[in-house]
Tab-separated table of C-alpha atoms and ligand atoms in Angstrom:
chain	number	residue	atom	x	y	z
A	5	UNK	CA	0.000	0.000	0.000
A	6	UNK	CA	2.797	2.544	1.196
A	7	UNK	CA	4.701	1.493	-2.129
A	8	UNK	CA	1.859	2.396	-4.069
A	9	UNK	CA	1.621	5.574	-2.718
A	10	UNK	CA	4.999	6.458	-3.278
A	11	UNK	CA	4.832	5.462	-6.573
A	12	UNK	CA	1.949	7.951	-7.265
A	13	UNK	CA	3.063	10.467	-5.511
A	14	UNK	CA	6.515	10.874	-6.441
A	15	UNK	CA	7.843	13.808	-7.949
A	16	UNK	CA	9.448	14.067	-11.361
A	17	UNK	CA	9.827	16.750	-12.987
A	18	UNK	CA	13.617	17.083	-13.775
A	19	UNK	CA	15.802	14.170	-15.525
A	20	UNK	CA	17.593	13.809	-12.583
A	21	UNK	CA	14.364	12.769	-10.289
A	22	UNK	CA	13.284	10.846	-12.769
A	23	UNK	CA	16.631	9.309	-13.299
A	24	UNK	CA	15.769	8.434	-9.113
A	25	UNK	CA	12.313	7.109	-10.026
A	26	UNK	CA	13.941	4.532	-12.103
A	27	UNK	CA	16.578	3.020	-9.950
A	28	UNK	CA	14.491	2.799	-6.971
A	29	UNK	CA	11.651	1.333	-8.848
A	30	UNK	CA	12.337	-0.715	-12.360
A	31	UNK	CA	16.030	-1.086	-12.452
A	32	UNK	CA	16.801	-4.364	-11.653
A	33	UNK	CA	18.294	-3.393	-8.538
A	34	UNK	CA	15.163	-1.713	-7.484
A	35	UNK	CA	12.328	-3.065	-4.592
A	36	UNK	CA	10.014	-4.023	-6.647
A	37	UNK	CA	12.439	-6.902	-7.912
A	38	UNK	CA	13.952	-7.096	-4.376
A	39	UNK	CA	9.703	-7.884	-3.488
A	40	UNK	CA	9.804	-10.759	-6.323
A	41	UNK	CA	12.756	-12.512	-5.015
A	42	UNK	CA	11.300	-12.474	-1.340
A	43	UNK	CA	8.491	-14.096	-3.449
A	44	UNK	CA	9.922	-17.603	-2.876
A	45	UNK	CA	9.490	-17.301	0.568
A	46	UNK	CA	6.417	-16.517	1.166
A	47	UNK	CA	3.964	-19.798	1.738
A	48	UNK	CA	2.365	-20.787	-0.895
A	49	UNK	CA	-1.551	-20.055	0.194
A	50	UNK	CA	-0.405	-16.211	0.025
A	51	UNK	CA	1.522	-16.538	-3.304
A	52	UNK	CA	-0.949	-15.661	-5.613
A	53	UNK	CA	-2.550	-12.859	-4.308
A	54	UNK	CA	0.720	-11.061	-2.957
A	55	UNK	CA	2.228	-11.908	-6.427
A	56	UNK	CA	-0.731	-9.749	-8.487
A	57	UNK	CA	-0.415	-7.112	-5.831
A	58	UNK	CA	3.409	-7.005	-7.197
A	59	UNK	CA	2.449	-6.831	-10.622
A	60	UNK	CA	0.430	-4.501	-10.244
A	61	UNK	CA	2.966	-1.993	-8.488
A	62	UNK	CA	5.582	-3.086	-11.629
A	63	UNK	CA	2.863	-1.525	-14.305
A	64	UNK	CA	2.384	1.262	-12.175
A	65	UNK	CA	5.836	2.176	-11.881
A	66	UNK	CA	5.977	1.596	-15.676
A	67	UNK	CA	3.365	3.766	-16.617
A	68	UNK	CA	4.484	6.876	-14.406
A	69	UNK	CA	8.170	6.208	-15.681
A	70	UNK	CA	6.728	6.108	-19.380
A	71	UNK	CA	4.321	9.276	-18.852
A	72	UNK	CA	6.881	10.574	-16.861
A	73	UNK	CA	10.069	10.422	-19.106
A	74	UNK	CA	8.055	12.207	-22.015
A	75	UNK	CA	7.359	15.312	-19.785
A	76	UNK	CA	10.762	15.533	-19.048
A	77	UNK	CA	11.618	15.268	-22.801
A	78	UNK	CA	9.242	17.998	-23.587
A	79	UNK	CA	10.978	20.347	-21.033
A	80	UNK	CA	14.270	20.042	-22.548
A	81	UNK	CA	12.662	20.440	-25.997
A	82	UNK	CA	11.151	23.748	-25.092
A	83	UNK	CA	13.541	24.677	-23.050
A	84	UNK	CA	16.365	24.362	-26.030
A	85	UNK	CA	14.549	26.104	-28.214
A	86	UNK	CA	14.728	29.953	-29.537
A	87	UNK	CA	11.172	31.762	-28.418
A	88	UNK	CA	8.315	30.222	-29.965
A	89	UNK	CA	7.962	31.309	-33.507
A	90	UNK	CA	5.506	34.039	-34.421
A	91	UNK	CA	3.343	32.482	-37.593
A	92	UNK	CA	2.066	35.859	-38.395
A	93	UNK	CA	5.517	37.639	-38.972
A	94	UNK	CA	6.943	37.595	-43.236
A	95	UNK	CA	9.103	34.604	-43.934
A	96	UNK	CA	12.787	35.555	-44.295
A	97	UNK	CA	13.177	35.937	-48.103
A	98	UNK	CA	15.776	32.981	-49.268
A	99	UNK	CA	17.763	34.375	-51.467
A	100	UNK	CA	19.585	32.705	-53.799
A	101	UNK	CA	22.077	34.174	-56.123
A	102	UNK	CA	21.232	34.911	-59.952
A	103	UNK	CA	23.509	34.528	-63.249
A	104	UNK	CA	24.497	37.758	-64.160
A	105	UNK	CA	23.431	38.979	-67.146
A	106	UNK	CA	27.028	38.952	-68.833
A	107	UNK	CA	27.140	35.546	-67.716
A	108	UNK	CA	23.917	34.841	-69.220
A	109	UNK	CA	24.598	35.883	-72.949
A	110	UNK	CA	28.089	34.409	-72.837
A	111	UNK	CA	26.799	31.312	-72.446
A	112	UNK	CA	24.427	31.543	-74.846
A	113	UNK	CA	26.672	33.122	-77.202
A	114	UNK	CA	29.105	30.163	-76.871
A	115	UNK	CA	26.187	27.357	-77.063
A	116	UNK	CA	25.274	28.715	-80.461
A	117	UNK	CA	28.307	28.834	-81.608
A	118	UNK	CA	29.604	25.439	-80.341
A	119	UNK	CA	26.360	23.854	-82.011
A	120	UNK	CA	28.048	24.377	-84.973
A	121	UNK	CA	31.568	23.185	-84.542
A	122	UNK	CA	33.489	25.353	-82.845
A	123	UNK	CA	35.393	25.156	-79.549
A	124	UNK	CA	36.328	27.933	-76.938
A	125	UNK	CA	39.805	29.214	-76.710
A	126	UNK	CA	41.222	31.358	-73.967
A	127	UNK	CA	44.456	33.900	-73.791
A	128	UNK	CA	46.275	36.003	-71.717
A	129	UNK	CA	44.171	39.508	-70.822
A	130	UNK	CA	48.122	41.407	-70.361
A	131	UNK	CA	50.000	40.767	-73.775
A	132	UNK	CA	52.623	41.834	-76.043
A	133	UNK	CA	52.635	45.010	-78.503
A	134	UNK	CA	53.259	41.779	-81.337
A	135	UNK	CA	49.557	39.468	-80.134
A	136	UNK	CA	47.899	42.629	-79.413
A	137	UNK	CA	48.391	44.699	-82.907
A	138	UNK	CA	51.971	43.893	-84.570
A	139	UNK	CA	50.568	40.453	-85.686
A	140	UNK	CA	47.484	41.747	-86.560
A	141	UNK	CA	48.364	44.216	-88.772
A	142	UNK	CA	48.296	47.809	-87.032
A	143	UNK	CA	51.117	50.222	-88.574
A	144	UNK	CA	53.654	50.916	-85.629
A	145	UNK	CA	51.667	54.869	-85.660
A	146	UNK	CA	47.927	53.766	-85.949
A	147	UNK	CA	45.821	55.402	-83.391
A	148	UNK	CA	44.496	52.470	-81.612
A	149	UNK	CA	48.562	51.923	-79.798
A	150	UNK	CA	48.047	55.694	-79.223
A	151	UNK	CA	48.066	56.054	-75.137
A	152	UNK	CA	44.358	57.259	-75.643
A	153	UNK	CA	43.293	53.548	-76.098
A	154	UNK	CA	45.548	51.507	-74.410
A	155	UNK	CA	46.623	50.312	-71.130
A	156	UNK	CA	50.349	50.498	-71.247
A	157	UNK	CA	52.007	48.091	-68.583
A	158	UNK	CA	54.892	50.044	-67.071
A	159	UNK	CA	58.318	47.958	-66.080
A	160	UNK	CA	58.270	47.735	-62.479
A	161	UNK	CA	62.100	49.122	-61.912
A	162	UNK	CA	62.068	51.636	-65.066
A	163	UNK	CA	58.769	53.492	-64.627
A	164	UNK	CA	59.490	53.397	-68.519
A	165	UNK	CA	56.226	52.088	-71.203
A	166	UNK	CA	57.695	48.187	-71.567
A	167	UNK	CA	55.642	46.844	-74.826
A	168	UNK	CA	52.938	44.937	-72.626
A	169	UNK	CA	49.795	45.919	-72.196
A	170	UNK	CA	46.147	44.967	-71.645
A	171	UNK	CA	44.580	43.659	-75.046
A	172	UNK	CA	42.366	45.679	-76.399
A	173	UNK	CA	40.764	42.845	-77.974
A	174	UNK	CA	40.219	39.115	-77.606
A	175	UNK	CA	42.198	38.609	-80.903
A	176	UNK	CA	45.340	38.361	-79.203
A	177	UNK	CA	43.827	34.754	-78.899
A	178	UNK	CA	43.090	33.903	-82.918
A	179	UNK	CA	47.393	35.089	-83.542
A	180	UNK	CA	48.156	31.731	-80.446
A	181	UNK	CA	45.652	29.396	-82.080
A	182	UNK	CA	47.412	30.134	-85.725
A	183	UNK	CA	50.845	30.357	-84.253
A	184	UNK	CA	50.296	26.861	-82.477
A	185	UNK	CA	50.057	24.972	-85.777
A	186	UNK	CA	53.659	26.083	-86.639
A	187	UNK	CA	54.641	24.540	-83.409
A	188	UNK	CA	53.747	21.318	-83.847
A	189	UNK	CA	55.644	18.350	-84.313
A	190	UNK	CA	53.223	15.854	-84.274
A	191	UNK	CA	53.702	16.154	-88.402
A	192	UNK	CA	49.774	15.891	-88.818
A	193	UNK	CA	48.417	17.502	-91.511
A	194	UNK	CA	47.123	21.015	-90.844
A	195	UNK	CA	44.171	21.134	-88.321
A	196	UNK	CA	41.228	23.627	-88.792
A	197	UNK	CA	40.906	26.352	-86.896
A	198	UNK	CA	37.061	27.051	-85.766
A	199	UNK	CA	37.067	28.810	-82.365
A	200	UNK	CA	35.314	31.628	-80.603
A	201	UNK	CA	37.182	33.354	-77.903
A	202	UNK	CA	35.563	34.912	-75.205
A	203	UNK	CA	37.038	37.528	-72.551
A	204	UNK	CA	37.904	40.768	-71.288
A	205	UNK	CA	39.436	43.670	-72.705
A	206	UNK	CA	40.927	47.141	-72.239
A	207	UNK	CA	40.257	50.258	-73.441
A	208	UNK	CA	41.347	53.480	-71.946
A	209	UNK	CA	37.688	54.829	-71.757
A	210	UNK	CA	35.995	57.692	-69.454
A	211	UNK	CA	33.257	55.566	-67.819
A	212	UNK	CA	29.813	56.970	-68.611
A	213	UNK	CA	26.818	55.385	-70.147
A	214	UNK	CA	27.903	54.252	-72.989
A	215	UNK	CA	31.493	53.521	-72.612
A	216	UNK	CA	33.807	51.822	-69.686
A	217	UNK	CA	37.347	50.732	-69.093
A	218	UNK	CA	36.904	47.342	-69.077
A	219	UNK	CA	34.130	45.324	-71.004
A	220	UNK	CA	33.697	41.636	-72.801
A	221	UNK	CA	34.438	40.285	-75.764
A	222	UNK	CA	33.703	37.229	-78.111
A	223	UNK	CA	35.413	37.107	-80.912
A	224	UNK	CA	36.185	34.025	-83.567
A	225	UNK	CA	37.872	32.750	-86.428
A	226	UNK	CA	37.336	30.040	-88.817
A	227	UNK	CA	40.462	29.064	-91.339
A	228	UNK	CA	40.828	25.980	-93.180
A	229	UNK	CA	40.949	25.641	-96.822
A	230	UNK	CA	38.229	27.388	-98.845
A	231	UNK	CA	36.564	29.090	-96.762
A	232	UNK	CA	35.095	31.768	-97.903
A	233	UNK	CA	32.824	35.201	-97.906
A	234	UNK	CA	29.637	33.337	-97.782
A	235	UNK	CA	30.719	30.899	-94.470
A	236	UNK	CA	30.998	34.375	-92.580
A	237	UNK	CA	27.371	35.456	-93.569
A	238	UNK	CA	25.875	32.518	-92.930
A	239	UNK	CA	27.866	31.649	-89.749
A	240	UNK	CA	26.670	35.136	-88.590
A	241	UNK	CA	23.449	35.123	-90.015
A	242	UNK	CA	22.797	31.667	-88.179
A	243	UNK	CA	23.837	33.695	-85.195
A	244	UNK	CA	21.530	36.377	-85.340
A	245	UNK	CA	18.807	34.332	-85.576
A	246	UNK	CA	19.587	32.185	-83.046
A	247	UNK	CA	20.292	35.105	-80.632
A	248	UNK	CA	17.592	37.430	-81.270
A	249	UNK	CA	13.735	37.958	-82.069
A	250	UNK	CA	12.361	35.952	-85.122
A	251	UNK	CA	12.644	38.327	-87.893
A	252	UNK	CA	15.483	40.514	-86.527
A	253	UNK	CA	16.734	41.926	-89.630
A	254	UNK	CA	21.051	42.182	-90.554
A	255	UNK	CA	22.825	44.035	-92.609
A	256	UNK	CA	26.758	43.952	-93.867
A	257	UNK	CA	28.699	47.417	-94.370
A	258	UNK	CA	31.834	47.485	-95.998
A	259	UNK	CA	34.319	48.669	-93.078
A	260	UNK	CA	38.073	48.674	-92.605
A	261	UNK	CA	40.119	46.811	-90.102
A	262	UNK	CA	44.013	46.515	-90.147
A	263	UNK	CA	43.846	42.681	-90.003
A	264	UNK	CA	40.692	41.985	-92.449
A	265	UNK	CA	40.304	42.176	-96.407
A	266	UNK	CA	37.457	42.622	-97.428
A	267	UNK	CA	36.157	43.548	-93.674
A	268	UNK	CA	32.335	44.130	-93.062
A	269	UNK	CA	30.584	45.973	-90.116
A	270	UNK	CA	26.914	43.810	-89.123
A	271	UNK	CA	24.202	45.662	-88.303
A	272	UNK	CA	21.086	44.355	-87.130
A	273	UNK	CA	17.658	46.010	-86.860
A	274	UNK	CA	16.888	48.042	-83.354
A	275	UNK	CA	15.733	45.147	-80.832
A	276	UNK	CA	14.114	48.124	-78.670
A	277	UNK	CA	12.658	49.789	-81.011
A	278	UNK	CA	11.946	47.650	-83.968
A	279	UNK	CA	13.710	50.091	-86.099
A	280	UNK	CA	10.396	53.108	-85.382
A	281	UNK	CA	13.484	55.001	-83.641
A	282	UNK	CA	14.807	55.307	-80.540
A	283	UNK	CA	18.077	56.205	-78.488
A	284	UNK	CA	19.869	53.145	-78.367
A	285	UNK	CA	19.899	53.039	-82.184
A	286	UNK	CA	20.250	57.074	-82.771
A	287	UNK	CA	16.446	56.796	-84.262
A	288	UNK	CA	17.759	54.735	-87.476
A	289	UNK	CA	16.825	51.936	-86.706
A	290	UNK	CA	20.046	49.678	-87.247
A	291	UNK	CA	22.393	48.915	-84.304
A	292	UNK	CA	25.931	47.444	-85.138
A	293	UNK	CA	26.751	44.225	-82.655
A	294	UNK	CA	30.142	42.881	-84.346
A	295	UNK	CA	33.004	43.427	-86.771
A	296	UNK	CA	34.158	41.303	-89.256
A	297	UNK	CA	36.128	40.075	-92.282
A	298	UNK	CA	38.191	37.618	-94.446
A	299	UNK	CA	41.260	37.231	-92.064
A	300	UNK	CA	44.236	39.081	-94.288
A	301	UNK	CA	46.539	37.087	-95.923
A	302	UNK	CA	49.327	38.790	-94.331
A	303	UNK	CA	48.433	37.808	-90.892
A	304	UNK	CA	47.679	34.383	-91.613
A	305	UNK	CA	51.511	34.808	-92.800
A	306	UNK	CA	52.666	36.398	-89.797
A	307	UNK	CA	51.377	33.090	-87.944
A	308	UNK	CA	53.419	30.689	-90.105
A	309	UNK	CA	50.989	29.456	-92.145
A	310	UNK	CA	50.646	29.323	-95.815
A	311	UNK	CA	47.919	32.604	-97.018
A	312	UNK	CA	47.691	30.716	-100.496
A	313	UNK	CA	46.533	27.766	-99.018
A	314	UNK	CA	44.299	28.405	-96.237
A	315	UNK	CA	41.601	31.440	-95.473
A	316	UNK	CA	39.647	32.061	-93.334
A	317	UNK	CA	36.780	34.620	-91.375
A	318	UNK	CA	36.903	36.117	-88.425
A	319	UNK	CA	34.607	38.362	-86.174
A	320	UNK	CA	34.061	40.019	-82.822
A	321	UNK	CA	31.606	41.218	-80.960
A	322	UNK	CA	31.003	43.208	-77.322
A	323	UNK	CA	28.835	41.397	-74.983
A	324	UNK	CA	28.091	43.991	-73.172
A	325	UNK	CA	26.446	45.471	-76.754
A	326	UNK	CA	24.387	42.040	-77.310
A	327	UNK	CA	23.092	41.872	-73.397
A	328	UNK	CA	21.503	45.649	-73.861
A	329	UNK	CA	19.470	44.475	-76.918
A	330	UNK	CA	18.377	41.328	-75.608
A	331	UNK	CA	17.254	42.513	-71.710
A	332	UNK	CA	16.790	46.408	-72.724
A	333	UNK	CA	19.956	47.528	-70.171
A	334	UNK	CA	20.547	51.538	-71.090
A	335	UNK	CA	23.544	51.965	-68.896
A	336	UNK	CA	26.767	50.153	-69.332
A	337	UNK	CA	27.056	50.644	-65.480
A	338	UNK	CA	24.594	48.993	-64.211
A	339	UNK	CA	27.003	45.746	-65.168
A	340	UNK	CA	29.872	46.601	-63.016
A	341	UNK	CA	27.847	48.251	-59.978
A	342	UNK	CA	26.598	45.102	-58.407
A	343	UNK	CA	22.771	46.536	-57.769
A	344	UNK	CA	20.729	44.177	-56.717
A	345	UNK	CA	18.010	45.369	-58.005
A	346	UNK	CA	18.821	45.205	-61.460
A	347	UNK	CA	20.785	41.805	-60.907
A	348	UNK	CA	17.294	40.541	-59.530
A	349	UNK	CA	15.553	41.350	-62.615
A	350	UNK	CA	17.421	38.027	-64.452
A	351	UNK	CA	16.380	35.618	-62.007
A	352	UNK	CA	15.313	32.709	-63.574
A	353	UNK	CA	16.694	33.236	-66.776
B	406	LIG	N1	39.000	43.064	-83.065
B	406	LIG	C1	37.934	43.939	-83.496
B	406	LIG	C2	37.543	44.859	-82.344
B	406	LIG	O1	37.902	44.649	-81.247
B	406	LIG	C3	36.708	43.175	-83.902
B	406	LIG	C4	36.946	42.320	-85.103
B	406	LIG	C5	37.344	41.028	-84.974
B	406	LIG	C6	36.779	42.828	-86.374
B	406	LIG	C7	37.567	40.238	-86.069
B	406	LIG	C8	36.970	42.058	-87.489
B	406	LIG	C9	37.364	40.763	-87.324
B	406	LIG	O2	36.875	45.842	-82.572
């Protein structure tokens, strides 16, 4: 009877008590065990009875221990935890990061291309006077060496202009890839050259709207024998369409480049505007996205390799130029600043 009592009765409410509870009464060591062993000596009339009575004490002791042991639980849980949440407040936003937009049209820009047959090539961003223009055709006193355009990289112990500096252009890269056939010792016939090379250039630019120091390029260049005029159109022709709006319209005008003959600037009609007039196209309607030309037999020279023999194309275009017609971006800025809310705006994409 007093047993029972206790067993009611006593307290647990901390892990410790109940830890108490348990070795007095269903540990093995406990009374309640001591009681069955004294069992055997009690005579046999009495057994029965006295041996329910002990049962029932052992599911008593059970139960509280069970019912018990969960309380305690619950404590700790509560206790553990930060204040109990407010359902009514926002949810925390989860943001995760977003491509940026340059990001965005590079890879698209290098999908299309790769599609059909050609590979990405990479090259140093500071370069020689000779990978930057000497190879490429610029006279030693054309303006775009002039200190107006370039980045000059000084010699650390002279102070004096060394003849490095930061290409102006990706097509530092197309000069390597040409060059690296003459090096080759494998004595395999001449591979093709079909690569697009994107990166960052140069320029020595007041930073405003329209123009910055630094900004991306993807250029390419396609030589093998025969190729001709009509692989550049349609290799930039299948570009445009892949790139822009169904029935985007592209023109070629004759232009002039050092390292191109004949050389052709392409147009393409105003993606903001549809060619009614606006800024971004000056209100005519056309906005040029690339340069290009058949690569001049001189500089295919300069790499090593044989001008009457092989031709080729090449081309190059701004990214930056291609991402403002595509996601309508007016401000060249708005690239390099980092605001989230414009970065937001490509979510998804
Ligand atoms: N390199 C030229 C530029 O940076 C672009 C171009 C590349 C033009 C290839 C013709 C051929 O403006």
């Amino acid at each position: 009877k007093d047993l029972h009592q206790e067993i009611e009765q006593f307290d647990i409410n901390t892990p410790e008590k109940l830890e108490l509870f348990r070795m007095k009464f269903i540990s093995r060591k406990g009374v309640i065990t001591e009681l069955f062993e004294s069992l055997k000596s009690v005579p046999q009339a009495d057994r029965r009875t006295i041996g329910q009575e002990l049962n029932g004490l052992k599911n008593l002791a059970q139960e509280r221990f069970e019912a018990s042991s969960q309380l305690v639980d619950e404590q700790r849980d509560s206790a553990n935890s930060a204040p109990p949440v407010d359902l009514t407040l926002p949810t925390i936003p989860n943001l995760t990061g977003t491509q940026h937009p340059l990001s965005l049209v590079r890879q698209r820009i290098i999908q299309i291309f790769e599609r059909i047959g050609f590979d990405v090539a990479d090259g140093p961003e500071i370069e020689s006077d000779w990978y930057n223009f000497g190879a490429l055709n610029f006279p030693d006193n054309h303006p775009a060496r002039d200190m107006q355009d370039t980045f000059f990289v000084e010699k650390a112990s002279e102070g004096a202009p060394s003849d490095m500096l930061l290409r102006t252009h990706t097509s530092n890269v197309q000069i390597r890839l040409m060059e690296r056939q003459k090096s080759r010792t494998d004595g395999a016939p001449f591979r093709p050259i079909r690569s697009i090379m994107p990166g960052r250039v140069y320029r020595n630019e007041t930073i405003s709207a329209r123009a910055h120091c630094m900004f991306h390029q993807v250029e390419g260049i396609y030589i093998d024998r025969n190729v001709g005029f009509k692989d550049l159109k349609d290799t930039l022709y299948h570009f445009v369409k892949e790139m822009f709006e169904p029935g985007t319209q592209i023109r070629f005008r004759p232009s002039y480049f050092p390292f191109t003959e004949p050389s052709a600037e392409i147009d393409i009609s105003c993606q903001i505007c549809g060619g009614t007039g606006c800024n971004i196209c000056k209100h005519t309607g056309w906005v040029e996205i690339a340069g290009s030309g058949m690569v001049d037999p001189q500089v295919i020279a300069n790499c090593g390799i044989d001008p009457e023999e092989y031709t080729g194309f090449a081309f190059g275009m701004g990214i930056e130029r291609i991402t403002q017609l595509k996601y309508v971006v007016n401000d060249l800025r708005l690239y390099t600043e980092n605001d989230v809310r414009f970065l937001r705006q490509f979510e998804g994409l």
